[in-house]
């Protein structure tokens, strides 16, 4: 959005609800929270719920943002249930370039998970890094194209899982946004899985937004489907 409000700050921009992270940083001195609830049907016998997943962000300056991710998970396999907190992730987002011609607006996001900062059932064996390069092109006043490339580790194996996302955003009105997206995960020693999703956002105020999204697996080894609801605000 190019709409401005007091102090020449743009309306809130978030990394949710899609899988594609935004290159935009939280404005200097502002604190932002992005949280949501989701239910994912992995297969006929397995379901994963996040209740909730929350991204905490703070803008240090125009080029650097601190990040913290907390997630409470409820997993059900057949009749067995396990609940608890996944390892906390700490990290940052660093601005690399502004959009200029064919050069996209670009930032780098990096996190590392803390193996012992988790519930007993979800602790990992090692510190696990993850990173993404996040890019965005403005195609028109209403349409944008965003994409991410990166990799992540699970804290148990030294083998990475490579990540890609491609999303097209469309501003229906000044307050209502929408997107469709293709994303996937490619473990080093396993077949990649690919997914498709879409959703909507509604800007209640320049500092508060709600969202809804849903997706389906394209390949057989991908999760069957998921849906999610969330909201984001900044102070």
Coordinates of C-alpha atoms in Angstrom, one line a residue:
X1 CA 0.0 0.0 0.0
X2 CA 1.1 3.6 -0.7
X3 CA -1.5 5.1 1.7
X4 CA 0.2 7.2 4.4
X5 CA -1.1 8.2 7.9
X6 CA 0.3 10.3 10.7
X7 CA 4.1 10.7 10.9
X8 CA 4.4 9.5 7.3
X9 CA 4.3 5.8 8.3
X10 CA 2.8 3.2 6.0
X11 CA 0.0 1.0 7.3
X12 CA 1.1 -2.2 9.0
X13 CA 2.8 -4.8 6.8
X14 CA 3.1 -8.4 8.0
X15 CA 4.7 -11.7 7.3
X16 CA 1.4 -13.6 7.7
X17 CA -1.0 -15.1 6.6
X18 CA 0.9 -16.4 3.5
X19 CA 4.1 -18.5 3.6
X20 CA 6.0 -15.7 1.7
X21 CA 7.6 -13.3 4.1
X22 CA 7.6 -9.6 3.3
X23 CA 10.8 -7.6 2.8
X24 CA 9.3 -4.7 4.7
X25 CA 10.7 -4.0 8.2
X26 CA 8.9 -2.8 11.3
X27 CA 9.4 1.0 11.6
X28 CA 12.1 2.1 14.0
X29 CA 11.0 2.0 17.6
X30 CA 7.8 0.1 17.0
X31 CA 6.8 -3.2 18.4
X32 CA 4.7 -5.6 16.3
X33 CA 2.9 -8.8 17.1
X34 CA 1.6 -11.3 14.4
X35 CA -0.4 -14.2 15.8
X36 CA -2.7 -16.8 14.4
X37 CA -4.4 -20.2 14.9
X38 CA -4.3 -23.0 12.3
X39 CA -5.5 -26.6 11.8
X40 CA -3.6 -28.8 9.4
X41 CA -4.8 -32.2 8.2
X42 CA -1.5 -34.0 7.5
X43 CA -3.1 -37.3 6.3
X44 CA -5.9 -39.6 7.2
X45 CA -4.5 -40.3 10.6
X46 CA -2.6 -37.2 11.6
X47 CA -3.6 -33.6 12.5
X48 CA -1.5 -30.6 13.7
X49 CA -2.9 -27.6 15.4
X50 CA -1.1 -24.4 16.3
X51 CA -2.8 -22.6 19.2
X52 CA -1.2 -20.1 18.5
X53 CA 1.9 -19.3 16.5
X54 CA 3.2 -15.8 17.3
X55 CA 5.9 -13.7 15.7
X56 CA 7.2 -10.8 17.9
X57 CA 9.1 -8.0 16.1
X58 CA 10.9 -4.8 17.1
X59 CA 12.3 -2.2 14.7
X60 CA 15.8 -1.2 15.7
X61 CA 16.4 1.1 12.8
X62 CA 15.5 1.4 9.1
X63 CA 17.7 -1.6 8.2
X64 CA 17.4 -4.0 11.1
X65 CA 14.5 -5.8 12.9
X66 CA 14.7 -8.1 15.9
X67 CA 12.4 -11.2 15.8
X68 CA 11.2 -13.9 18.2
X69 CA 8.9 -16.8 17.3
X70 CA 6.8 -18.8 19.8
X71 CA 4.5 -21.7 18.9
X72 CA 2.2 -23.9 20.9
X73 CA 1.4 -27.2 19.0
X74 CA -1.1 -29.9 19.5
X75 CA -0.4 -33.0 17.5
X76 CA -2.7 -36.0 17.1
X77 CA -1.7 -39.3 15.5
X78 CA -4.4 -41.9 15.5
X79 CA -5.7 -41.7 19.2
X80 CA -2.4 -40.3 20.7
X81 CA -2.1 -36.6 21.4
X82 CA 1.0 -34.6 22.3
X83 CA 0.9 -30.9 23.2
X84 CA 3.6 -28.3 24.0
X85 CA 5.8 -25.5 22.9
X86 CA 8.1 -25.9 19.9
X87 CA 11.7 -24.6 20.3
X88 CA 11.7 -20.8 20.4
X89 CA 13.3 -19.1 17.4
X90 CA 15.3 -15.9 17.7
X91 CA 16.5 -13.9 14.7
X92 CA 16.5 -10.7 12.7
X93 CA 15.5 -9.2 9.3
X94 CA 18.0 -7.1 7.5
X95 CA 17.2 -4.7 4.7
X96 CA 19.4 -5.3 1.6
X97 CA 17.9 -3.2 -1.2
X98 CA 15.0 -0.9 -2.2
X99 CA 13.0 -1.7 -5.3
X100 CA 14.5 0.0 -8.4
X101 CA 13.6 -1.0 -11.9
X102 CA 14.0 -4.8 -12.2
X103 CA 15.8 -5.0 -8.9
X104 CA 13.2 -6.2 -6.3
X105 CA 12.8 -4.9 -2.8
X106 CA 15.0 -7.4 -0.9
X107 CA 15.7 -8.4 2.7
X108 CA 17.4 -11.3 4.5
X109 CA 15.7 -13.1 7.4
X110 CA 17.6 -15.4 9.7
X111 CA 16.6 -17.4 12.8
X112 CA 18.1 -20.0 15.0
X113 CA 16.0 -22.3 17.2
X114 CA 16.9 -23.0 20.8
X115 CA 16.7 -26.8 21.5
X116 CA 16.1 -26.5 25.2
X117 CA 13.6 -23.6 25.1
X118 CA 10.7 -26.0 24.4
X119 CA 8.4 -28.4 26.0
X120 CA 10.0 -31.8 26.8
X121 CA 8.1 -33.6 24.0
X122 CA 9.3 -31.1 21.4
X123 CA 13.0 -30.5 22.3
X124 CA 15.5 -30.9 19.5
X125 CA 19.0 -32.2 19.8
X126 CA 20.9 -29.3 18.2
X127 CA 20.6 -25.6 17.5
X128 CA 18.8 -25.3 14.2
X129 CA 19.3 -22.4 11.8
X130 CA 16.9 -21.2 9.1
X131 CA 17.2 -18.4 6.6
X132 CA 15.5 -16.8 3.6
X133 CA 16.1 -14.1 1.0
X134 CA 12.8 -12.3 0.6
X135 CA 12.0 -10.3 -2.6
X136 CA 9.1 -8.2 -3.8
X137 CA 8.2 -6.4 -7.1
X138 CA 5.4 -3.8 -7.4
X139 CA 3.7 -4.6 -10.7
X140 CA 0.9 -1.9 -10.4
X141 CA -0.9 0.1 -7.8
X142 CA -3.0 -3.0 -6.9
X143 CA -0.7 -6.0 -7.8
X144 CA 2.6 -7.2 -6.3
X145 CA 4.7 -10.3 -6.9
X146 CA 6.7 -11.7 -4.0
X147 CA 9.0 -14.7 -3.6
X148 CA 11.3 -16.3 -1.1
X149 CA 14.3 -18.7 -1.3
X150 CA 16.0 -20.3 1.6
X151 CA 16.7 -23.3 3.7
X152 CA 16.0 -24.7 7.2
X153 CA 17.3 -27.4 9.5
X154 CA 15.2 -29.5 12.0
X155 CA 17.6 -29.8 14.9
X156 CA 18.0 -33.5 14.5
X157 CA 19.7 -34.0 11.1
X158 CA 22.5 -32.1 9.4
X159 CA 20.6 -32.3 6.1
X160 CA 18.8 -29.1 5.1
X161 CA 15.3 -28.6 3.7
X162 CA 15.2 -26.1 0.9
X163 CA 12.3 -23.6 0.7
X164 CA 10.6 -21.7 -2.1
X165 CA 7.5 -19.5 -2.2
X166 CA 5.9 -17.4 -4.9
X167 CA 2.9 -15.2 -4.1
X168 CA 0.8 -12.7 -6.1
X169 CA -1.0 -10.1 -4.0
X170 CA -4.0 -8.0 -5.1
X171 CA -5.5 -5.0 -3.3
X172 CA -9.3 -5.4 -3.7
X173 CA -9.9 -2.1 -1.9
X174 CA -7.7 0.2 0.3
X175 CA -8.5 -2.0 3.3
X176 CA -9.0 -5.5 1.8
X177 CA -6.1 -7.4 0.4
X178 CA -5.9 -10.9 -1.2
X179 CA -3.3 -13.3 -2.4
X180 CA -2.7 -16.7 -4.1
X181 CA 0.5 -18.6 -3.5
X182 CA 2.6 -21.6 -4.5
X183 CA 5.2 -22.9 -2.0
X184 CA 7.2 -26.0 -1.3
X185 CA 9.8 -27.8 0.8
X186 CA 12.6 -29.9 -0.6
X187 CA 14.5 -32.1 1.9
X188 CA 18.0 -33.0 0.7
X189 CA 17.3 -36.8 0.8
X190 CA 13.6 -36.9 0.2
X191 CA 11.1 -35.9 -2.5
X192 CA 9.9 -32.3 -2.5
X193 CA 6.3 -31.5 -1.5
X194 CA 4.4 -28.6 -3.1
X195 CA 1.3 -26.7 -1.9
X196 CA -1.1 -24.0 -3.0
X197 CA -2.9 -21.5 -0.8
X198 CA -4.8 -18.2 -0.7
X199 CA -6.3 -15.8 1.6
X200 CA -7.6 -12.3 2.6
X201 CA -6.5 -9.5 4.9
X202 CA -8.6 -6.7 6.3
X203 CA -7.0 -3.5 7.6
X204 CA -9.1 -2.4 10.5
X205 CA -6.8 0.6 11.3
X206 CA -3.3 1.6 10.2
X207 CA -1.9 -0.5 13.1
X208 CA -4.3 -3.4 13.2
X209 CA -5.1 -6.1 10.7
X210 CA -7.0 -9.4 10.6
X211 CA -6.5 -12.3 8.2
X212 CA -7.9 -15.6 7.0
X213 CA -6.3 -18.2 4.7
X214 CA -6.5 -21.8 3.6
X215 CA -4.4 -24.2 1.5
X216 CA -4.2 -27.7 0.0
X217 CA -1.3 -30.1 -0.8
X218 CA -0.6 -30.6 -4.5
X219 CA 1.7 -33.6 -4.3
X220 CA 0.9 -36.8 -2.5
X221 CA 3.6 -36.3 0.2
X222 CA 2.2 -32.8 1.1
X223 CA -0.3 -32.2 3.9
X224 CA -3.9 -32.7 2.8
X225 CA -5.1 -29.2 3.7
X226 CA -5.1 -26.4 6.3
X227 CA -7.0 -23.3 7.3
X228 CA -5.9 -20.4 9.6
X229 CA -7.2 -17.2 11.2
X230 CA -5.1 -14.5 12.7
X231 CA -4.5 -10.9 13.6
X232 CA -1.6 -8.4 13.8
X233 CA -1.0 -5.1 15.5
X234 CA 1.8 -2.7 16.3
X235 CA 2.6 -0.2 19.0

